[in-house]
Coordinates of C-alpha atoms and ligand atoms in Angstrom, one line a residue:
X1 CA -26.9 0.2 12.9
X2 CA -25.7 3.6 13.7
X3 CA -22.9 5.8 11.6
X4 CA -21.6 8.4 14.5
X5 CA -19.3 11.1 13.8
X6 CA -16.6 12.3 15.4
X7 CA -15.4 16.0 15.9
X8 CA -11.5 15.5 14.9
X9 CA -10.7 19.0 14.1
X10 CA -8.4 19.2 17.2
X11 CA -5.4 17.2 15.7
X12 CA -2.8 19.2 14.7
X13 CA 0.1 17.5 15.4
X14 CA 1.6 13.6 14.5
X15 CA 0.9 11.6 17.7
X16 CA 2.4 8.6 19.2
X17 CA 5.8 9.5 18.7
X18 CA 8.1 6.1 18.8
X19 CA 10.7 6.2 21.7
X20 CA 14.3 6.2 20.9
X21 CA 15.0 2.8 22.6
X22 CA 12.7 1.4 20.3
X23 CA 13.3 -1.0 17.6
X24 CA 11.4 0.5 14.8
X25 CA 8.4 -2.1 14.2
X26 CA 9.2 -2.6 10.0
X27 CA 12.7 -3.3 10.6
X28 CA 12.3 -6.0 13.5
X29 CA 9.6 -7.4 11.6
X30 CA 11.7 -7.6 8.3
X31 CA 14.2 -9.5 9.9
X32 CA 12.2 -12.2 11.4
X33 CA 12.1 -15.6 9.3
X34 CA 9.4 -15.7 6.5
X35 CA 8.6 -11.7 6.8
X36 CA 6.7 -10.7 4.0
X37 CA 4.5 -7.7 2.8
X38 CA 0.9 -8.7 2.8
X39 CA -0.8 -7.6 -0.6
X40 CA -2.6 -4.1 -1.6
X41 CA -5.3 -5.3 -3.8
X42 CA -8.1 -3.0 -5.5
X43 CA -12.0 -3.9 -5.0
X44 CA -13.4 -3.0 -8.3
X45 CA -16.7 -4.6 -7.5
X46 CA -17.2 -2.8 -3.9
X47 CA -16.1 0.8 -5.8
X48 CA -18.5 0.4 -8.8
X49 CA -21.4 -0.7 -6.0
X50 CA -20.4 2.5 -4.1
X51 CA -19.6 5.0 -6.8
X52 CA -16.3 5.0 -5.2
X53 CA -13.1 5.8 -7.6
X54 CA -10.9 3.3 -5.7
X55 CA -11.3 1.3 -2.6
X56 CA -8.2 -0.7 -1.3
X57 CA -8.3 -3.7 0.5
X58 CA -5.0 -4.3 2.7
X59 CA -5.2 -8.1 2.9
X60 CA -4.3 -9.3 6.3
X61 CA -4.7 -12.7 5.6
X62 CA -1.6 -14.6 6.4
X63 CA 1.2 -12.9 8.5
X64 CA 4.0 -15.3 9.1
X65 CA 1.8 -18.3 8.8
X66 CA -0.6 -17.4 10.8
X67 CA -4.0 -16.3 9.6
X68 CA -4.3 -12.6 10.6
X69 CA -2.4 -8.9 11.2
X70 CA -2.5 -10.1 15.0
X71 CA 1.6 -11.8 15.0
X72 CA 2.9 -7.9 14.4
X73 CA 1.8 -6.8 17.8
X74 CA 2.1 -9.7 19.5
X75 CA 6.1 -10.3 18.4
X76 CA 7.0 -6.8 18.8
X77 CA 5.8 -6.4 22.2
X78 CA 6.6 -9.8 23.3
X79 CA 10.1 -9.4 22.2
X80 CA 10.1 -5.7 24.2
X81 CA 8.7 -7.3 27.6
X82 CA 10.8 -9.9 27.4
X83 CA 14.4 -7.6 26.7
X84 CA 12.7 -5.4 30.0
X85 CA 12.5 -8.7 32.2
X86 CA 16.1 -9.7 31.4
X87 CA 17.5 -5.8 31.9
X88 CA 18.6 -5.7 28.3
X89 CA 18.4 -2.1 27.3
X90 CA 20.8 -1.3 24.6
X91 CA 21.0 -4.5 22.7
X92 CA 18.5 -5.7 20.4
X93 CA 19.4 -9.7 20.3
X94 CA 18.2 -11.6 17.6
X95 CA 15.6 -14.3 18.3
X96 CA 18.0 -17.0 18.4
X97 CA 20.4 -14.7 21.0
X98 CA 16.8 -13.6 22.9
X99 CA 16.0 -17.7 23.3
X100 CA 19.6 -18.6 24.1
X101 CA 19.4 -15.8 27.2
X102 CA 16.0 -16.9 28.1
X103 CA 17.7 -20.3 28.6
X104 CA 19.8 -19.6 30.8
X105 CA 17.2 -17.8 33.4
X106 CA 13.9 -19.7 35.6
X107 CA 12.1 -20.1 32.2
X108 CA 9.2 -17.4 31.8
X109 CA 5.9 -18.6 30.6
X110 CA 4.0 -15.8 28.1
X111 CA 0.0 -15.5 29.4
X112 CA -2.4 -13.9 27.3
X113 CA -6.0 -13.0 27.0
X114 CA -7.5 -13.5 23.4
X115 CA -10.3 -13.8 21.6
X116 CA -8.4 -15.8 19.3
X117 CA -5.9 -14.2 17.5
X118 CA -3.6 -12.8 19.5
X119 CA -3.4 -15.5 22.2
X120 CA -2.3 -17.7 19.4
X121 CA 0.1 -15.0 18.0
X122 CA 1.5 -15.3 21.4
X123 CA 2.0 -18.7 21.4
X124 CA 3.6 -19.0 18.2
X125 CA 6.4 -16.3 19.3
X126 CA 6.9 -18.3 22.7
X127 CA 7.6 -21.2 20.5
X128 CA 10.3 -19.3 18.9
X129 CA 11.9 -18.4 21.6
X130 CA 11.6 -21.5 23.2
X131 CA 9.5 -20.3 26.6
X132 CA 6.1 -22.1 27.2
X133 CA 2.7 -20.3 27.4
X134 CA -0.9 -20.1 28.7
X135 CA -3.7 -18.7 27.1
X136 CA -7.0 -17.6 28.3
X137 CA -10.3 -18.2 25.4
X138 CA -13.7 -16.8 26.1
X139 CA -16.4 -18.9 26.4
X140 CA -17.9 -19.9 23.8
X141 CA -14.6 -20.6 21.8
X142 CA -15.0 -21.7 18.1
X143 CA -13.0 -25.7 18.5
X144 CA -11.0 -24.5 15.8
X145 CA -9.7 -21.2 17.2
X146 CA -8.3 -23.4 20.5
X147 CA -7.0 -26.3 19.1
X148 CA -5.1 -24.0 16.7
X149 CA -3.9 -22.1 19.8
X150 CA -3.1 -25.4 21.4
X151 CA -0.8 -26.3 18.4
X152 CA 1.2 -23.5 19.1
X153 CA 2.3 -25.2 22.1
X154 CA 0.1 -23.5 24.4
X155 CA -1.8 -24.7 27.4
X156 CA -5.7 -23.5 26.8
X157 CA -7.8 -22.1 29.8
X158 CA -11.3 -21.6 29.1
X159 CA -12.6 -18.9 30.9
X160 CA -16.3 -18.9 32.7
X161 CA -17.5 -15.9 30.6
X162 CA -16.3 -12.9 27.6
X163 CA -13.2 -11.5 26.7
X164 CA -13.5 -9.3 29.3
X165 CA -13.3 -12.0 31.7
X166 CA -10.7 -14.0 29.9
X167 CA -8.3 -10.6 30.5
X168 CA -9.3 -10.3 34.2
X169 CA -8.8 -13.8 35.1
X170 CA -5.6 -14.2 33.0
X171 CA -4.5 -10.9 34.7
X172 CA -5.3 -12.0 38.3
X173 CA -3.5 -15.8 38.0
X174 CA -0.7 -14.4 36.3
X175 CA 2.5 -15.7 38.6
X176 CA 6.3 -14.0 39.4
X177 CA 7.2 -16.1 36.1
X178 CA 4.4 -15.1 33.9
X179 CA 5.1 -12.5 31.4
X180 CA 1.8 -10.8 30.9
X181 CA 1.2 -9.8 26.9
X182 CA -2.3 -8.2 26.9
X183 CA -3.5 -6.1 23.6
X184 CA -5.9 -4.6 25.5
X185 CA -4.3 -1.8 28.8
X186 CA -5.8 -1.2 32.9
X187 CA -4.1 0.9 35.0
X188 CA -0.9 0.6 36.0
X189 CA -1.0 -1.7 32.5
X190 CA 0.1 -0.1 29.5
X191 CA 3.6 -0.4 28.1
X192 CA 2.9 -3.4 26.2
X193 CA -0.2 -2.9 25.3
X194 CA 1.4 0.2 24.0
X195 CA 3.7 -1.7 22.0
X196 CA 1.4 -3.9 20.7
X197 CA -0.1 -1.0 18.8
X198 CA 3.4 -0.1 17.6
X199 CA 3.9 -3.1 15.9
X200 CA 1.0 -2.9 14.0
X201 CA 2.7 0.3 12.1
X202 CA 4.2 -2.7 9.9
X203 CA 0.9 -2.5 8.4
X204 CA 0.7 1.0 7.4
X205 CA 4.9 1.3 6.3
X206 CA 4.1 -0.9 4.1
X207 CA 0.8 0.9 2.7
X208 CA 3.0 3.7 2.2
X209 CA 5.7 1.9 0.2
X210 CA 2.9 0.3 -2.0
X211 CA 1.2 3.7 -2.2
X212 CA 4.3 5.3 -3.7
X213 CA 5.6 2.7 -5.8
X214 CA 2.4 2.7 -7.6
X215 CA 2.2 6.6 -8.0
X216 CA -1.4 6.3 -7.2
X217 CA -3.3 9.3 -5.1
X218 CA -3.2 8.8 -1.4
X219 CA -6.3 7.3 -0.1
X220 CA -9.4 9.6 1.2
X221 CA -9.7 7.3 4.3
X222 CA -9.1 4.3 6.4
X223 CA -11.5 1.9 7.6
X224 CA -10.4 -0.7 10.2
X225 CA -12.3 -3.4 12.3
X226 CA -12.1 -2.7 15.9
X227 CA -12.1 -4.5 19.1
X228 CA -10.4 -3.0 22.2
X229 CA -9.0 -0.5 19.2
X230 CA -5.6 -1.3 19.2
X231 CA -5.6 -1.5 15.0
X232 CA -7.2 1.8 14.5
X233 CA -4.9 3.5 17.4
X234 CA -2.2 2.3 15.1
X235 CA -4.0 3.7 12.2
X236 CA -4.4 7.2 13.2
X237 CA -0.9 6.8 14.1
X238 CA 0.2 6.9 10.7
X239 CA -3.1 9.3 9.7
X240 CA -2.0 12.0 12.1
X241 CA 2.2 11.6 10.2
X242 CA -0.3 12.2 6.7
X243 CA 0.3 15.2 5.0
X244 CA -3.4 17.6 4.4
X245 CA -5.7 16.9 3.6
X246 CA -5.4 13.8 6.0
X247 CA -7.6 10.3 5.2
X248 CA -10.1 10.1 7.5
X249 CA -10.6 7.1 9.7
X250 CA -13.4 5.1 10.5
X251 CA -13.4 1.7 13.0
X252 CA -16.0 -0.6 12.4
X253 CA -17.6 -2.5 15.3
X254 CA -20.5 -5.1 15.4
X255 CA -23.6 -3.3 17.5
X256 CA -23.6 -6.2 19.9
X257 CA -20.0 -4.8 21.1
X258 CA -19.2 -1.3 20.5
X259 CA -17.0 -0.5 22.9
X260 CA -15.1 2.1 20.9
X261 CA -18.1 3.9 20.1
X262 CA -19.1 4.2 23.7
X263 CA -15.7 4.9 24.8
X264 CA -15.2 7.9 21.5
X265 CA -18.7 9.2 22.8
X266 CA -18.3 9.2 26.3
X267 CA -14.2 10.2 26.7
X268 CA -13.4 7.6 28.4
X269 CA -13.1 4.0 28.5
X270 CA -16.4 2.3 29.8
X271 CA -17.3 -1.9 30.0
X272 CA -20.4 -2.6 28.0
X273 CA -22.6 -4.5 30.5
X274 CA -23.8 -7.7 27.9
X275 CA -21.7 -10.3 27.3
X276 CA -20.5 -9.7 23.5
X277 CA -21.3 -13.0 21.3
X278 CA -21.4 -11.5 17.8
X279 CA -19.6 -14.0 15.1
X280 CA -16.7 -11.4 14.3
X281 CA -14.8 -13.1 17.2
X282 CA -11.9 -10.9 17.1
X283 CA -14.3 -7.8 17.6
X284 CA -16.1 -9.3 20.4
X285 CA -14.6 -7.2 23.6
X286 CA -16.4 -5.3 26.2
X287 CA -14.0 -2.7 26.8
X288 CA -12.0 -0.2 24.8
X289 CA -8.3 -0.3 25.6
X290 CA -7.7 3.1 27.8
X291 CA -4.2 3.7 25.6
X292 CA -5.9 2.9 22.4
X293 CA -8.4 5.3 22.9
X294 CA -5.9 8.1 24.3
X295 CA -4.6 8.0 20.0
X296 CA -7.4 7.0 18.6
X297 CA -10.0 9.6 19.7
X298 CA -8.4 12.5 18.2
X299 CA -8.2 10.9 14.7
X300 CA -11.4 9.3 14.9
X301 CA -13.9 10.4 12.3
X302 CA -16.9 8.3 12.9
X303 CA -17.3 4.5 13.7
X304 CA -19.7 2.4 12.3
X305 CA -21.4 -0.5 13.8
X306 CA -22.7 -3.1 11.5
X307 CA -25.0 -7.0 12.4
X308 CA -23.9 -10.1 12.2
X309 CA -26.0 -10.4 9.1
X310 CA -24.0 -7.6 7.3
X311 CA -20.7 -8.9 8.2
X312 CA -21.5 -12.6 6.6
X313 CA -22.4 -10.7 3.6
X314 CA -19.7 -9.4 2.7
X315 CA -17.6 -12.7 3.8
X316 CA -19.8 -14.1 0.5
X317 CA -19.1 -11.5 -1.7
X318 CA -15.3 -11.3 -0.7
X319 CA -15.1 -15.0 -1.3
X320 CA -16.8 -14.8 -4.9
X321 CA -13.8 -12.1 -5.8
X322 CA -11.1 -14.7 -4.7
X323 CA -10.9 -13.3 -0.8
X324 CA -11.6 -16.1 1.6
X325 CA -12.2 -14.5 5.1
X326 CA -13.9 -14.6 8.4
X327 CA -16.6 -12.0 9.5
X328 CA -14.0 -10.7 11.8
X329 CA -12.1 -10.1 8.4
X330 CA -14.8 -9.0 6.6
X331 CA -16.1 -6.2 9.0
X332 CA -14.0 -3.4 7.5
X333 CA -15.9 -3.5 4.0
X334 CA -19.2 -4.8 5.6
X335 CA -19.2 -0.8 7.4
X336 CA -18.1 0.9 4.5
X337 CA -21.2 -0.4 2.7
X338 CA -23.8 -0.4 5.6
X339 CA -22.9 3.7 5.9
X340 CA -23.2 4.4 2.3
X341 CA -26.4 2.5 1.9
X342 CA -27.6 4.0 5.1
X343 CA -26.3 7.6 5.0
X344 CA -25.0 8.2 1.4
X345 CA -24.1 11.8 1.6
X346 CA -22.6 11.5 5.2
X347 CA -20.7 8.4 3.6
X348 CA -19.4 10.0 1.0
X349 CA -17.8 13.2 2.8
X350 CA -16.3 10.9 5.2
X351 CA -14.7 8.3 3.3
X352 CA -14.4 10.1 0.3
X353 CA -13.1 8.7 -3.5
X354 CA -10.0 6.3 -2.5
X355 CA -10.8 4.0 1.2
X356 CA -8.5 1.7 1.9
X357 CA -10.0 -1.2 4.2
X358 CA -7.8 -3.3 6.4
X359 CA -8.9 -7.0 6.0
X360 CA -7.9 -8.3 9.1
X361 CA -8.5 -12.3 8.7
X362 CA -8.5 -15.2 6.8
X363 CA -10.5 -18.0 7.7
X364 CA -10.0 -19.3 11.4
X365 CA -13.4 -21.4 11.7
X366 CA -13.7 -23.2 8.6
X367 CA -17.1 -24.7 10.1
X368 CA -18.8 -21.1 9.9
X369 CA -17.0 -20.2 6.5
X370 CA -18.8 -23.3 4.9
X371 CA -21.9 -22.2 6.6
X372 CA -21.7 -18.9 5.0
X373 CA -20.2 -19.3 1.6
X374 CA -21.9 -22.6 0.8
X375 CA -18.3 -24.8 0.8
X376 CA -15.5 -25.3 2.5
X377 CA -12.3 -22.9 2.3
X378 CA -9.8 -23.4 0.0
X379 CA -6.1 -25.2 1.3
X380 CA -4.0 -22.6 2.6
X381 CA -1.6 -21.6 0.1
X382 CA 1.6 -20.9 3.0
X383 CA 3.3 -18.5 0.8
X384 CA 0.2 -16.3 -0.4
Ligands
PLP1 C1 -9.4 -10.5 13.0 C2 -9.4 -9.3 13.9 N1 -9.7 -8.1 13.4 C3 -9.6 -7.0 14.1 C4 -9.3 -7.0 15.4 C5 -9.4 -5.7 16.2 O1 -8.1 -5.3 16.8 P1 -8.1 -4.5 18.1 O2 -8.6 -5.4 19.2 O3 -6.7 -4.0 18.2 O4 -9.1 -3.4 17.9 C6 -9.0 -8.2 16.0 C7 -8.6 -8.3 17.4 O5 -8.4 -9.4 18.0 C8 -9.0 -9.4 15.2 O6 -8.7 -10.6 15.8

């Protein structure tokens, strides 16, 4: 398991900066029915273990009823697509104005690629604005994760192989009516994508607020479970608007599928030959998105790649504090631990006294959960 650093003394200037005819991501979000701020809670246990002062845990657990951070991307840059296809430029319609518009046109179907969350993210905002949609799932495909897709109103395709397949294939049958919404970018491919990202700022606005209203120091870094990178591009996002000395950020990937790491070390985007099957589903992609990696690399401190093994840990201990997760979920504090127990001093000068550690998922396959942790997940709690 390997702890690789990153040369990110280049950055000397905020990237990413948000176009003028964009809605800014907080503000759309705030006004969409049953927005609320997910929770900044402290992890005494994981700081003692470490000898950290403080480490954060930014709980991504339940995002307008759905189980992960993944509905903030998805909505924003559905919404965006969809105001593009119907050449509405200046306006920004509500939903209920967006889905009375859309009725009026040959309806638009939403397609998506997903390794779970963000296909159903997708389906859920299709539902709200009353279009259908199609969503492509990996093989394997936990039951769970597509019947929950499936009861967003979506029609499931299975795809013959990985993630990386799932995107090509959804990308290749996509029709004149399909509205593609991929979190992952190819060329000629990158707007949305783009604004996928942008919608995860939510995330980090709010981190801010809670930040400030608890007068605490900033935090010394920020850890984030990667896939394509689409998270942590958002996350230097906000690290590069930081004032010195910056947090430093670290994405966490399982070795089977390290495509950021390849990507950070080799400048530029490049498909991992194996098929990826580690059980953090969400972190299970081949290739590093092209625009994710075009913000992310010069942030990056160091990435982290951590086993299957490592991850489940930490879905056991998170549990036993009152934090039921997935390993997808649990990856972010599963890498903070692996580096300090494998490189201390390297560990410490990176993350320094204060992470903060996005915790990207609650449970999505309860089946494994139980496997894990012994019993079965609480009852979801929909206004946690
Ligand atoms: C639970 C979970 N965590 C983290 C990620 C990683 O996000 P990204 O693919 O933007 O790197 C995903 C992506 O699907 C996810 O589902």
């Amino acid at each position: 398991m390997a702890f690789t650093l990153f040369d990110n003394s280049g950055l000397d200037s905020p990237i990413g900066v948000l176009a003028s005819d964009r809605p800014n991501p907080l503000e759309f979000h705030h006004q969409l029915a049953g927005y609320r701020a997910t929770a900044l809670a402290e992890d005494n246990q994981l700081a003692d273990d470490l000898g950290c002062e403080k480490v954060w845990l930014k709980l991504e657990l339940r995002r307008f009823g759905l189980p992960s951070f993944k509905f903030l991307g998805a909505s924003y840059a559905s919404y965006l697509v969809l105001l593009r296809r119907l050449d509405i430029e200046k306006l920004s319609p509500s939903l209920d104005d967006l889905a009375q518009r859309l009725s009026k046109q040959r309806q638009f179907r939403l397609v998506a690629a997903t390794d779970g969350n963000h296909g159903r993210a997708v389906a859920h905002f299709a539902g709200l604005v009353g279009l259908p949609s199609k969503i492509y799932v990996p093989t394997p495909t936990a039951p769970a994760r597509v019947e929950a897709i499936r009861a967003e109103g979506a029609e499931v395709v299975v795809a013959l192989a990985d993630y990386d397949a799932a995107v090509r294939q959804c990308a290749e049958e996509a029709g004149d009516h399909d509205v593609i919404v991929s979190d992952t970018s190819w060329q000629g491919y990158e707007d949305t994508p783009r604004d996928v990202i942008e919608g995860y700022q939510t995330i980090f606005a709010e981190i801010d607020d809670q930040i400030i209203r608890r007068s605490v120091q900033s935090p010394t870094s920020l850890v984030v479970p990667a896939g394509v990178g689409g998270l942590a591009a958002a996350g230097a996002k906000w690290i590069s608007r930081q004032t010195a000395p910056r947090p430093s950020l670290v994405a966490v990937e399982p070795t089977t599928a390290a495509c950021v790491t390849v990507a950070a070390i080799a400048g530029r985007s490049v498909s991992l030959s194996d098929a990826q099957q580690s059980s953090m589903v969400g972190l299970n992609c081949g290739t590093a998105s092209p625009v994710a990696m075009e913000r992310l690399r010069p942030v990056l401190s160091a990435t982290m790649t951590i086993s299957d093994d490592e991850a489940g840990q930490e879905v056991r201990r998170l549990a036993g504090i009152g934090h039921e997760v997935s390993e997808s979920g649990a990856a972010g504090t599963a890498g903070l631990r692996a580096a300090f127990h494998r490189a201390p001093d390297a560990a410490a000068a990176v993350f320094g006294a204060r992470p903060i550690v996005v915790v990207t998922e609650g449970v999505t396959d309860p089946v494994s959960f139980e496997r894990i942790v012994g019993r079965s997940p609480s009852p979801v709690q929909e206004d946690e």
